[in-house]
CSV table of C-alpha atoms in Angstrom, one decimal:
chain,number,residue,atom,x,y,z
A,1,UNK,CA,-21.6,82.0,62.3
A,2,UNK,CA,-18.9,81.0,64.8
A,3,UNK,CA,-18.4,84.0,67.5
A,4,UNK,CA,-15.4,82.3,68.8
A,5,UNK,CA,-14.0,78.5,68.0
A,6,UNK,CA,-12.1,76.2,70.5
A,7,UNK,CA,-11.6,72.7,69.7
A,8,UNK,CA,-11.0,71.5,73.2
A,9,UNK,CA,-10.2,67.5,72.9
A,10,UNK,CA,-11.0,65.9,76.1
A,11,UNK,CA,-8.7,63.3,75.0
A,12,UNK,CA,-5.6,63.1,72.4
A,13,UNK,CA,-6.3,63.4,68.9
A,14,UNK,CA,-4.7,60.0,68.9
A,15,UNK,CA,-6.5,58.0,71.0
A,16,UNK,CA,-9.9,59.4,69.6
A,17,UNK,CA,-8.9,58.6,66.2
A,18,UNK,CA,-7.8,55.0,67.5
A,19,UNK,CA,-11.2,54.4,69.2
A,20,UNK,CA,-13.2,55.8,66.1
A,21,UNK,CA,-11.3,53.3,64.3
A,22,UNK,CA,-12.4,50.6,66.6
A,23,UNK,CA,-16.2,51.5,66.3
A,24,UNK,CA,-15.5,51.5,62.8
A,25,UNK,CA,-16.2,55.0,62.0
A,26,UNK,CA,-14.0,56.7,59.6
A,27,UNK,CA,-11.8,59.8,59.5
A,28,UNK,CA,-13.6,61.1,56.6
A,29,UNK,CA,-17.3,60.1,58.6
A,30,UNK,CA,-16.2,61.9,61.5
A,31,UNK,CA,-15.5,65.1,59.5
A,32,UNK,CA,-18.5,64.8,57.7
A,33,UNK,CA,-20.5,64.7,60.3
A,34,UNK,CA,-18.9,68.0,61.8
A,35,UNK,CA,-19.6,69.3,57.9
A,36,UNK,CA,-23.2,68.6,58.7
A,37,UNK,CA,-23.5,69.9,62.1
A,38,UNK,CA,-22.2,73.5,60.9
A,39,UNK,CA,-24.5,73.2,57.9
A,40,UNK,CA,-27.6,73.2,60.5
A,41,UNK,CA,-26.0,75.7,62.7
A,42,UNK,CA,-25.3,78.0,59.8
A,43,UNK,CA,-28.9,77.5,58.1
A,44,UNK,CA,-30.5,77.9,61.3
A,45,UNK,CA,-28.4,81.5,62.1
A,46,UNK,CA,-26.8,79.7,65.3
A,47,UNK,CA,-23.5,80.6,66.5
A,48,UNK,CA,-21.3,78.0,68.0
A,49,UNK,CA,-18.9,78.6,70.7
A,50,UNK,CA,-16.9,75.6,71.3
A,51,UNK,CA,-16.5,72.1,70.1
A,52,UNK,CA,-15.4,69.2,72.6
A,53,UNK,CA,-14.3,65.7,71.5
A,54,UNK,CA,-14.1,63.2,74.2
A,55,UNK,CA,-14.1,59.1,75.0
A,56,UNK,CA,-15.7,58.1,78.0
A,57,UNK,CA,-13.4,56.8,80.6
A,58,UNK,CA,-16.2,54.0,81.6
A,59,UNK,CA,-14.4,50.9,80.3
A,60,UNK,CA,-18.3,49.4,79.5
A,61,UNK,CA,-18.4,52.7,77.3
A,62,UNK,CA,-16.9,52.5,73.9
A,63,UNK,CA,-18.5,55.9,72.3
A,64,UNK,CA,-17.1,59.0,71.0
A,65,UNK,CA,-18.9,62.1,72.2
A,66,UNK,CA,-18.8,65.2,70.2
A,67,UNK,CA,-20.7,68.2,72.1
A,68,UNK,CA,-21.1,71.8,70.4
A,69,UNK,CA,-21.8,74.9,72.6
A,70,UNK,CA,-24.3,77.0,70.7
A,71,UNK,CA,-25.9,80.2,71.1
A,72,UNK,CA,-29.7,78.8,71.0
A,73,UNK,CA,-32.8,77.8,73.5
A,74,UNK,CA,-33.3,74.2,74.3
A,75,UNK,CA,-36.3,74.0,72.0
A,76,UNK,CA,-34.1,75.1,69.1
A,77,UNK,CA,-31.2,72.4,69.8
A,78,UNK,CA,-33.9,69.8,70.1
A,79,UNK,CA,-35.3,71.0,66.8
A,80,UNK,CA,-31.8,71.1,65.5
A,81,UNK,CA,-30.4,67.6,66.9
A,82,UNK,CA,-33.6,66.5,64.5
A,83,UNK,CA,-32.3,68.0,61.5
A,84,UNK,CA,-28.7,66.9,61.9
A,85,UNK,CA,-30.2,63.2,62.7
A,86,UNK,CA,-32.2,63.3,59.5
A,87,UNK,CA,-28.9,64.6,57.4
A,88,UNK,CA,-27.0,62.0,58.9
A,89,UNK,CA,-28.9,59.2,57.9
A,90,UNK,CA,-29.4,60.6,54.4
A,91,UNK,CA,-25.6,61.3,53.6
A,92,UNK,CA,-23.8,58.3,55.4
A,93,UNK,CA,-25.8,55.0,54.7
A,94,UNK,CA,-23.9,53.3,57.5
A,95,UNK,CA,-24.3,56.3,60.0
A,96,UNK,CA,-23.1,54.8,63.8
A,97,UNK,CA,-25.2,57.0,65.7
A,98,UNK,CA,-25.2,54.6,68.8
A,99,UNK,CA,-21.2,55.0,68.3
A,100,UNK,CA,-20.5,58.5,67.2
A,101,UNK,CA,-22.7,60.4,69.9
A,102,UNK,CA,-23.4,64.1,68.7
A,103,UNK,CA,-24.9,66.9,70.6
A,104,UNK,CA,-25.5,70.8,70.5
A,105,UNK,CA,-25.8,72.0,74.2
A,106,UNK,CA,-27.6,75.4,74.5
A,107,UNK,CA,-25.5,78.1,75.9
A,108,UNK,CA,-28.4,80.7,76.5
């Protein structure tokens, strides 16, 4: 389903790993998040252009942000994000939706 895949890390992988650990989000949980996101995209016939993972530079913001650029309309993106949120809550009993922020970004 992916036309082109570039993982653009806004921070070093080590910095992101450290921040995930501080937030109590395991690497396995982080990987599972992406697996579920790709499942939603695949089932909706949506192609992904890029993934960007970053931590905010603002000292008051201690979150990890994952953004996937997808070829979908804004309304479809909202629908898929809702579907992903339900799957994350069902698959990961202690999901940290307030710490690992996941978003689809429409490219159309």
